[in-house]
Amino acid sequence: MPHLLRLLVVTPATPRTGATHEPAWNPARLASLRAALRGRADVELAQRASADAVDEHDGVIRRVVVDGTTRVPAWHDGLPRLVQAAKKAAPDVVLVDGLEFPALVAGLRDALGPRVPIVVTAPADTSPPPAEGWMGGVTRARWRTGLAHADAVAFASDAQRAAWLAAGLFRGVRTLPSMPGDAAPPPTREEARARTGLTGLPLVLWLGAYTADDDPLTALAAFETFRLAHPDARLAMAGWPGPLEDEVRATVHRSLVLQLSVRILPPAPAEAQRDYISASHIRLSTRRMDDTAEWREGMAAGLLPVAPAIPLGLPAIVGAGAGWTAGDARDCALALARAWANGGEAACEAVRAQAARVDGWAPFAEALLRVVDERS
């Protein structure tokens, strides 16, 4: 089993004091980063504030350190108590919240030594220090010296990155993707249903081929059982041609329940499949699915996964998922019921929101892990 990294986020800002600096690492963003790291790291937060405290939110431990003041630190403040808290945590990698704290970066490097990667992150409201006059030149020189102890820096936007690089404050420091990345959102459920005519509460989607490996007959039998307790449920089947296609159509024809609630769709090109996914609530697979990428578009659209095996990368988004025994229609029907009973449409929206956060952070998380791997 690979070593589980200890990722420590150090933030010297205290948003409760009324300062303009808003920390980049609030609990929701930390949880999103933790999920995007796909189980590679435990995440802790060391934060400067006005009272000692230790708490936990979404699996992220927050340790608050008192330094005797409630003001926002100046760029030249080394914050030794915060540095000592970081050293005590024995991290494998450190994220420092704030390009405006170069002395803190230098202090962390002295305390942690050369082997621990330090990545500096930039809140959206951070601009380069002024360069006017001889004092501005001295300030920028000391700023440059402090930030030289960082291994990498991540900005909040491309425009912010351009401003800081133009200021000449980084020498030999790599830049990481902006936090978080932006991706085009999937169609809304209402838009997708208007284009496809699909309905159902819930709407279960089966994608595959009409073959024994993809087992569409088990999907039909399981849905028929599930439908007895959920009369508004519908099943959409978008399958590629195979030897079981005629038997699937005959099975639907023999059952009044299935006739009323199953829609057999043509094989879907990419754009149509995107609408099928966005129109649905549950993605049903009747074979083992190990490829996380095959599920990610569905998660972004809010689909609850039901499969014999949930890919390892998905629990960060959807919890444990709803697994069942391959080939067992009764067990599959129970898994469908479990998935829908866990919040229904609200659960779908929670999956959609969390998937969007995780996918947005994925480029930054992957780049961060590369920095760590290169140091190890």
CSV table of C-alpha atoms in Angstrom, one decimal:
chain,number,residue,atom,x,y,z
A,1,MET,CA,0.0,0.0,0.0
A,2,PRO,CA,1.5,3.4,-0.9
A,3,HIS,CA,2.5,5.8,1.9
A,4,LEU,CA,-0.4,8.1,2.9
A,5,LEU,CA,0.9,11.7,2.7
A,6,ARG,CA,0.4,14.2,5.5
A,7,LEU,CA,-0.6,17.4,3.8
A,8,LEU,CA,-0.6,20.5,6.0
A,9,VAL,CA,-2.2,23.7,5.1
A,10,VAL,CA,-0.9,26.7,6.9
A,11,THR,CA,-3.0,29.9,7.0
A,12,PRO,CA,-2.0,33.0,9.0
A,13,ALA,CA,-5.0,35.0,8.2
A,14,THR,CA,-7.9,35.6,10.7
A,15,PRO,CA,-11.0,36.4,8.7
A,16,ARG,CA,-13.0,37.1,11.9
A,17,THR,CA,-11.0,40.3,12.5
A,18,GLY,CA,-12.5,42.2,9.6
A,19,ALA,CA,-9.4,42.1,7.5
A,20,THR,CA,-9.7,42.2,3.8
A,21,HIS,CA,-7.7,39.0,3.3
A,22,GLU,CA,-10.0,36.0,3.0
A,23,PRO,CA,-8.2,32.7,3.4
A,24,ALA,CA,-8.2,30.5,0.3
A,25,TRP,CA,-8.6,27.4,2.5
A,26,ASN,CA,-12.0,27.3,4.1
A,27,PRO,CA,-13.4,23.9,5.2
A,28,ALA,CA,-15.4,23.3,2.0
A,29,ARG,CA,-12.3,23.9,-0.2
A,30,LEU,CA,-10.2,21.7,2.0
A,31,ALA,CA,-12.7,18.9,1.7
A,32,SER,CA,-12.8,19.3,-2.0
A,33,LEU,CA,-9.0,19.2,-2.3
A,34,ARG,CA,-8.9,16.1,0.0
A,35,ALA,CA,-11.4,14.4,-2.3
A,36,ALA,CA,-9.5,15.4,-5.4
A,37,LEU,CA,-6.4,13.8,-4.0
A,38,ARG,CA,-8.2,10.4,-4.2
A,39,GLY,CA,-7.1,9.0,-0.9
A,40,ARG,CA,-3.4,9.8,-1.4
A,41,ALA,CA,-3.3,12.2,1.6
A,42,ASP,CA,-4.6,13.1,5.0
A,43,VAL,CA,-5.3,16.9,5.2
A,44,GLU,CA,-4.8,19.1,8.3
A,45,LEU,CA,-5.1,22.8,8.7
A,46,ALA,CA,-2.9,24.9,11.0
A,47,GLN,CA,-4.5,28.3,11.4
A,48,ARG,CA,-3.6,31.4,13.3
A,49,ALA,CA,-6.6,32.9,15.3
A,50,SER,CA,-7.5,34.4,18.7
A,51,ALA,CA,-8.1,31.2,20.7
A,52,ASP,CA,-6.6,27.7,20.7
A,53,ALA,CA,-8.9,25.0,19.3
A,54,VAL,CA,-8.9,21.7,17.5
A,55,ASP,CA,-11.9,20.5,15.5
A,56,GLU,CA,-12.7,18.4,12.4
A,57,HIS,CA,-14.9,19.1,9.4
A,58,ASP,CA,-15.4,16.6,6.5
A,59,GLY,CA,-12.4,14.6,7.6
A,60,VAL,CA,-10.0,17.7,7.8
A,61,ILE,CA,-8.5,18.4,11.2
A,62,ARG,CA,-8.1,22.1,12.0
A,63,ARG,CA,-5.6,23.2,14.6
A,64,VAL,CA,-5.8,26.8,15.7
A,65,VAL,CA,-2.7,28.5,17.1
A,66,VAL,CA,-2.8,31.7,19.3
A,67,ASP,CA,0.1,34.2,18.7
A,68,GLY,CA,-1.1,37.0,21.0
A,69,THR,CA,-2.6,39.3,18.4
A,70,THR,CA,-5.7,39.5,16.3
A,71,ARG,CA,-4.2,41.7,13.5
A,72,VAL,CA,-3.4,40.4,10.1
A,73,PRO,CA,0.4,39.7,9.9
A,74,ALA,CA,2.7,41.9,7.9
A,75,TRP,CA,4.8,40.4,5.1
A,76,HIS,CA,7.9,40.4,7.3
A,77,ASP,CA,6.3,38.5,10.2
A,78,GLY,CA,7.8,35.0,10.7
A,79,LEU,CA,5.0,33.8,13.0
A,80,PRO,CA,7.2,31.4,15.0
A,81,ARG,CA,4.3,29.7,16.9
A,82,LEU,CA,2.6,28.9,13.6
A,83,VAL,CA,5.9,27.6,12.3
A,84,GLN,CA,6.4,25.4,15.4
A,85,ALA,CA,2.9,24.0,15.0
A,86,ALA,CA,3.7,23.1,11.4
A,87,LYS,CA,6.9,21.4,12.5
A,88,LYS,CA,5.1,19.4,15.2
A,89,ALA,CA,2.7,18.1,12.6
A,90,ALA,CA,5.6,16.5,10.7
A,91,PRO,CA,4.1,17.0,7.2
A,92,ASP,CA,5.1,15.5,3.9
A,93,VAL,CA,4.0,18.6,2.0
A,94,VAL,CA,2.9,22.1,3.1
A,95,LEU,CA,0.5,24.5,1.5
A,96,VAL,CA,1.0,28.1,2.7
A,97,ASP,CA,-2.1,30.3,2.3
A,98,GLY,CA,-0.9,33.7,1.1
A,99,LEU,CA,1.8,35.1,-1.2
A,100,GLU,CA,1.9,38.1,1.1
A,101,PHE,CA,3.7,36.1,3.8
A,102,PRO,CA,7.2,35.5,2.4
A,103,ALA,CA,8.9,35.6,5.9
A,104,LEU,CA,6.5,32.7,7.0
A,105,VAL,CA,7.6,30.7,3.9
A,106,ALA,CA,11.3,31.2,4.9
A,107,GLY,CA,10.6,30.3,8.5
A,108,LEU,CA,8.8,27.1,7.4
A,109,ARG,CA,11.8,26.1,5.2
A,110,ASP,CA,14.2,26.6,8.1
A,111,ALA,CA,12.0,24.5,10.4
A,112,LEU,CA,11.1,21.7,8.0
A,113,GLY,CA,14.4,21.4,6.1
A,114,PRO,CA,15.0,21.0,2.4
A,115,ARG,CA,13.0,17.7,1.7
A,116,VAL,CA,9.5,18.9,2.5
A,117,PRO,CA,7.9,20.6,-0.5
A,118,ILE,CA,6.3,24.0,0.2
A,119,VAL,CA,3.6,25.2,-2.2
A,120,VAL,CA,2.3,28.8,-1.8
A,121,THR,CA,-1.3,29.5,-2.7
A,122,ALA,CA,-2.8,32.9,-3.5
A,123,PRO,CA,-6.1,34.2,-2.4
A,124,ALA,CA,-8.0,36.0,-5.2
A,125,ASP,CA,-7.5,39.4,-3.6
A,126,THR,CA,-3.7,39.3,-3.4
A,127,SER,CA,-1.7,41.7,-5.6
A,128,PRO,CA,2.1,42.1,-5.9
A,129,PRO,CA,3.7,44.6,-3.5
A,130,PRO,CA,4.3,48.1,-4.9
A,131,ALA,CA,7.6,48.8,-6.5
A,132,GLU,CA,7.8,52.6,-6.2
A,133,GLY,CA,10.9,54.2,-4.7
A,134,TRP,CA,13.9,52.7,-3.1
A,135,MET,CA,11.9,51.2,-0.3
A,136,GLY,CA,9.6,49.5,-2.8
A,137,GLY,CA,12.7,47.9,-4.4
A,138,VAL,CA,14.0,46.7,-1.0
A,139,THR,CA,10.6,45.3,-0.1
A,140,ARG,CA,10.4,43.4,-3.3
A,141,ALA,CA,13.9,42.1,-2.9
A,142,ARG,CA,13.1,40.7,0.5
A,143,TRP,CA,9.8,39.3,-0.7
A,144,ARG,CA,11.6,37.6,-3.6
A,145,THR,CA,14.1,36.1,-1.1
A,146,GLY,CA,11.4,34.7,1.1
A,147,LEU,CA,9.3,33.2,-1.8
A,148,ALA,CA,12.5,31.6,-3.2
A,149,HIS,CA,12.1,29.0,-0.4
A,150,ALA,CA,8.9,27.7,-2.0
A,151,ASP,CA,8.9,24.8,-4.5
A,152,ALA,CA,5.8,26.0,-6.4
A,153,VAL,CA,3.0,28.6,-6.3
A,154,ALA,CA,-0.6,28.3,-7.3
A,155,PHE,CA,-2.7,31.3,-8.3
A,156,ALA,CA,-6.4,32.0,-8.1
A,157,SER,CA,-6.6,33.0,-11.8
A,158,ASP,CA,-4.5,33.3,-15.0
A,159,ALA,CA,-4.7,37.1,-14.6
A,160,GLN,CA,-3.3,37.0,-11.1
A,161,ARG,CA,-0.5,34.7,-12.3
A,162,ALA,CA,0.5,37.1,-15.1
A,163,ALA,CA,0.6,40.1,-12.6
A,164,TRP,CA,2.9,38.3,-10.2
A,165,LEU,CA,5.2,36.9,-12.8
A,166,ALA,CA,5.5,40.3,-14.4
A,167,ALA,CA,6.6,41.7,-11.0
A,168,GLY,CA,9.6,39.4,-11.1
A,169,LEU,CA,9.1,38.0,-7.6
A,170,PHE,CA,9.7,34.3,-8.6
A,171,ARG,CA,13.0,32.8,-9.6
A,172,GLY,CA,13.2,29.1,-10.2
A,173,VAL,CA,9.7,28.6,-8.6
A,174,ARG,CA,7.3,26.6,-10.8
A,175,THR,CA,3.6,27.5,-11.1
A,176,LEU,CA,0.7,25.1,-10.7
A,177,PRO,CA,-2.7,25.2,-12.3
A,178,SER,CA,-5.1,27.8,-11.0
A,179,MET,CA,-7.4,26.8,-8.1
A,180,PRO,CA,-9.8,25.4,-9.0
A,181,GLY,CA,-9.9,24.5,-12.7
A,182,ASP,CA,-13.0,25.4,-14.6
A,183,ALA,CA,-15.0,22.9,-16.6
A,184,ALA,CA,-18.2,23.3,-18.7
A,185,PRO,CA,-21.1,22.2,-16.6
A,186,PRO,CA,-23.3,19.3,-17.9
A,187,PRO,CA,-26.8,20.2,-19.1
A,188,THR,CA,-29.4,20.6,-16.4
A,189,ARG,CA,-31.9,17.8,-15.9
A,190,GLU,CA,-34.7,20.0,-17.2
A,191,GLU,CA,-32.7,20.8,-20.4
A,192,ALA,CA,-31.8,17.2,-21.0
A,193,ARG,CA,-35.3,15.9,-20.5
A,194,ALA,CA,-36.7,18.6,-22.9
A,195,ARG,CA,-34.4,17.3,-25.6
A,196,THR,CA,-34.8,13.6,-25.0
A,197,GLY,CA,-38.4,13.3,-23.8
A,198,LEU,CA,-37.2,11.1,-20.9
A,199,THR,CA,-39.2,11.2,-17.6
A,200,GLY,CA,-39.3,9.3,-14.3
A,201,LEU,CA,-38.7,9.7,-10.6
A,202,PRO,CA,-36.3,8.2,-10.4
A,203,LEU,CA,-35.1,7.7,-14.0
A,204,VAL,CA,-32.6,4.8,-14.1
A,205,LEU,CA,-30.1,4.7,-16.9
A,206,TRP,CA,-28.5,1.6,-18.3
A,207,LEU,CA,-25.7,2.0,-20.8
A,208,GLY,CA,-23.9,-0.9,-22.4
A,209,ALA,CA,-24.2,-3.5,-25.1
A,210,TYR,CA,-26.8,-6.3,-25.5
A,211,THR,CA,-24.4,-9.0,-24.5
A,212,ALA,CA,-24.0,-11.5,-21.7
A,213,ASP,CA,-21.1,-9.4,-20.2
A,214,ASP,CA,-23.2,-6.3,-19.9
A,215,ASP,CA,-26.2,-8.5,-18.7
A,216,PRO,CA,-29.2,-6.3,-19.7
A,217,LEU,CA,-31.6,-9.1,-18.7
A,218,THR,CA,-30.6,-8.8,-15.0
A,219,ALA,CA,-31.0,-5.0,-15.3
A,220,LEU,CA,-34.6,-5.5,-16.5
A,221,ALA,CA,-35.5,-8.1,-13.8
A,222,ALA,CA,-34.0,-5.9,-11.1
A,223,PHE,CA,-35.8,-2.8,-12.3
A,224,GLU,CA,-39.1,-4.7,-12.6
A,225,THR,CA,-38.9,-5.5,-8.9
A,226,PHE,CA,-37.8,-2.0,-7.9
A,227,ARG,CA,-40.6,-0.5,-9.9
A,228,LEU,CA,-43.3,-2.3,-7.8
A,229,ALA,CA,-42.3,0.0,-4.9
A,230,HIS,CA,-41.6,3.0,-7.0
A,231,PRO,CA,-44.5,3.4,-9.5
A,232,ASP,CA,-43.1,6.7,-11.0
A,233,ALA,CA,-39.7,5.1,-11.8
A,234,ARG,CA,-38.6,4.7,-15.4
A,235,LEU,CA,-35.7,2.8,-17.0
A,236,ALA,CA,-33.9,4.1,-20.1
A,237,MET,CA,-31.7,1.5,-21.9
A,238,ALA,CA,-29.2,2.8,-24.5
A,239,GLY,CA,-27.5,-0.3,-25.8
A,240,TRP,CA,-25.2,-1.2,-28.6
A,241,PRO,CA,-26.3,-4.1,-30.8
A,242,GLY,CA,-25.7,-7.6,-29.5
A,243,PRO,CA,-27.1,-11.2,-29.3
A,244,LEU,CA,-29.5,-10.4,-26.5
A,245,GLU,CA,-31.2,-7.4,-28.1
A,246,ASP,CA,-34.2,-9.4,-29.3
A,247,GLU,CA,-34.6,-11.1,-26.0
A,248,VAL,CA,-34.5,-7.8,-24.2
A,249,ARG,CA,-37.3,-6.4,-26.4
A,250,ALA,CA,-39.3,-9.6,-25.9
A,251,THR,CA,-38.9,-9.4,-22.1
A,252,VAL,CA,-40.2,-5.9,-22.1
A,253,HIS,CA,-43.2,-6.9,-24.4
A,254,ARG,CA,-44.2,-9.8,-22.0
A,255,SER,CA,-44.5,-7.6,-18.9
A,256,LEU,CA,-47.1,-4.8,-18.6
A,257,VAL,CA,-45.0,-3.2,-15.9
A,258,LEU,CA,-42.0,-3.0,-18.2
A,259,GLN,CA,-44.0,-1.9,-21.2
A,260,LEU,CA,-45.2,1.1,-19.1
A,261,SER,CA,-41.9,2.0,-17.7
A,262,VAL,CA,-39.0,1.0,-20.0
A,263,ARG,CA,-37.8,3.0,-22.9
A,264,ILE,CA,-35.3,1.4,-25.3
A,265,LEU,CA,-33.2,4.1,-26.9
A,266,PRO,CA,-30.9,4.0,-29.9
A,267,PRO,CA,-27.2,3.7,-29.4
A,268,ALA,CA,-26.1,7.1,-28.3
A,269,PRO,CA,-23.4,9.3,-29.9
A,270,ALA,CA,-21.5,11.3,-27.4
A,271,GLU,CA,-23.8,14.4,-27.4
A,272,ALA,CA,-27.0,12.3,-27.0
A,273,GLN,CA,-25.4,10.2,-24.3
A,274,ARG,CA,-24.6,13.3,-22.4
A,275,ASP,CA,-28.3,14.2,-22.5
A,276,TYR,CA,-29.3,10.7,-21.4
A,277,ILE,CA,-26.9,11.0,-18.4
A,278,SER,CA,-28.1,14.4,-17.4
A,279,ALA,CA,-31.7,13.4,-17.6
A,280,SER,CA,-31.3,10.5,-15.2
A,281,HIS,CA,-31.0,10.0,-11.5
A,282,ILE,CA,-29.3,6.6,-11.2
A,283,ARG,CA,-26.6,5.0,-13.4
A,284,LEU,CA,-27.1,1.2,-13.3
A,285,SER,CA,-24.3,-1.0,-14.5
A,286,THR,CA,-24.7,-4.8,-14.5
A,287,ARG,CA,-21.0,-5.5,-14.7
A,288,ARG,CA,-17.9,-4.6,-12.7
A,289,MET,CA,-16.7,-1.1,-13.5
A,290,ASP,CA,-13.1,-0.3,-12.5
A,291,ASP,CA,-12.6,2.7,-14.7
A,292,THR,CA,-13.3,5.8,-12.7
A,293,ALA,CA,-13.2,8.0,-15.8
A,294,GLU,CA,-16.2,6.2,-17.3
A,295,TRP,CA,-18.3,7.4,-14.4
A,296,ARG,CA,-17.1,10.9,-13.9
A,297,GLU,CA,-19.4,12.6,-16.3
A,298,GLY,CA,-22.4,10.9,-14.6
A,299,MET,CA,-21.2,12.1,-11.2
A,300,ALA,CA,-21.0,15.7,-12.5
A,301,ALA,CA,-24.6,15.3,-13.7
A,302,GLY,CA,-25.7,14.0,-10.3
A,303,LEU,CA,-26.1,10.3,-11.1
A,304,LEU,CA,-26.1,7.9,-8.2
A,305,PRO,CA,-24.0,4.8,-9.2
A,306,VAL,CA,-25.3,1.3,-8.7
A,307,ALA,CA,-22.8,-1.4,-9.8
A,308,PRO,CA,-21.4,-4.7,-8.7
A,309,ALA,CA,-18.2,-2.9,-7.8
A,310,ILE,CA,-17.8,0.9,-7.3
A,311,PRO,CA,-14.5,2.3,-8.7
A,312,LEU,CA,-12.1,3.2,-6.0
A,313,GLY,CA,-11.9,6.9,-6.9
A,314,LEU,CA,-15.7,7.4,-6.6
A,315,PRO,CA,-16.3,7.1,-2.8
A,316,ALA,CA,-14.7,10.6,-2.4
A,317,ILE,CA,-17.7,11.9,-4.4
A,318,VAL,CA,-20.6,9.5,-3.6
A,319,GLY,CA,-19.7,7.8,-0.4
A,320,ALA,CA,-19.7,4.0,-0.7
A,321,GLY,CA,-22.0,3.9,-3.7
A,322,ALA,CA,-24.6,1.0,-4.0
A,323,GLY,CA,-22.9,-2.3,-4.7
A,324,TRP,CA,-24.5,-5.6,-5.4
A,325,THR,CA,-23.7,-9.2,-6.5
A,326,ALA,CA,-23.3,-9.5,-10.3
A,327,GLY,CA,-26.0,-11.6,-11.9
A,328,ASP,CA,-28.3,-11.4,-8.9
A,329,ALA,CA,-31.4,-9.5,-9.9
A,330,ARG,CA,-32.9,-9.4,-6.4
A,331,ASP,CA,-29.7,-8.0,-4.9
A,332,CYS,CA,-29.6,-5.5,-7.8
A,333,ALA,CA,-33.1,-4.4,-7.0
A,334,LEU,CA,-32.1,-3.9,-3.3
A,335,ALA,CA,-29.1,-1.8,-4.4
A,336,LEU,CA,-31.4,0.4,-6.5
A,337,ALA,CA,-33.7,0.9,-3.5
A,338,ARG,CA,-30.7,1.7,-1.2
A,339,ALA,CA,-29.4,4.3,-3.7
A,340,TRP,CA,-32.7,6.1,-4.0
A,341,ALA,CA,-33.6,5.9,-0.3
A,342,ASN,CA,-30.5,7.8,0.6
A,343,GLY,CA,-32.0,11.2,-0.1
A,344,GLY,CA,-33.5,10.8,-3.5
A,345,GLU,CA,-33.2,14.0,-5.7
A,346,ALA,CA,-31.4,15.8,-2.8
A,347,ALA,CA,-28.7,13.0,-2.9
A,348,CYS,CA,-28.3,13.6,-6.6
A,349,GLU,CA,-27.8,17.3,-6.1
A,350,ALA,CA,-25.2,16.6,-3.4
A,351,VAL,CA,-23.3,14.3,-5.7
A,352,ARG,CA,-23.4,16.9,-8.5
A,353,ALA,CA,-22.1,19.6,-6.2
A,354,GLN,CA,-19.3,17.5,-4.8
A,355,ALA,CA,-18.3,16.1,-8.2
A,356,ALA,CA,-18.0,19.7,-9.5
A,357,ARG,CA,-15.8,20.6,-6.6
A,358,VAL,CA,-13.6,17.6,-7.0
A,359,ASP,CA,-13.2,17.8,-10.7
A,360,GLY,CA,-12.4,21.5,-10.4
A,361,TRP,CA,-9.6,20.7,-8.0
A,362,ALA,CA,-8.3,17.7,-10.0
A,363,PRO,CA,-5.6,19.6,-12.1
A,364,PHE,CA,-4.2,21.3,-9.0
A,365,ALA,CA,-4.2,18.1,-7.0
A,366,GLU,CA,-2.4,16.2,-9.7
A,367,ALA,CA,0.2,18.9,-10.1
A,368,LEU,CA,0.7,19.0,-6.3
A,369,LEU,CA,1.3,15.2,-6.2
A,370,ARG,CA,3.9,15.6,-9.0
A,371,VAL,CA,5.8,18.1,-6.8
A,372,VAL,CA,5.8,15.7,-3.9
A,373,ASP,CA,6.8,12.7,-6.1
A,374,GLU,CA,9.7,14.7,-7.6
A,375,ARG,CA,11.0,15.5,-4.1
A,376,SER,CA,10.7,11.9,-2.8
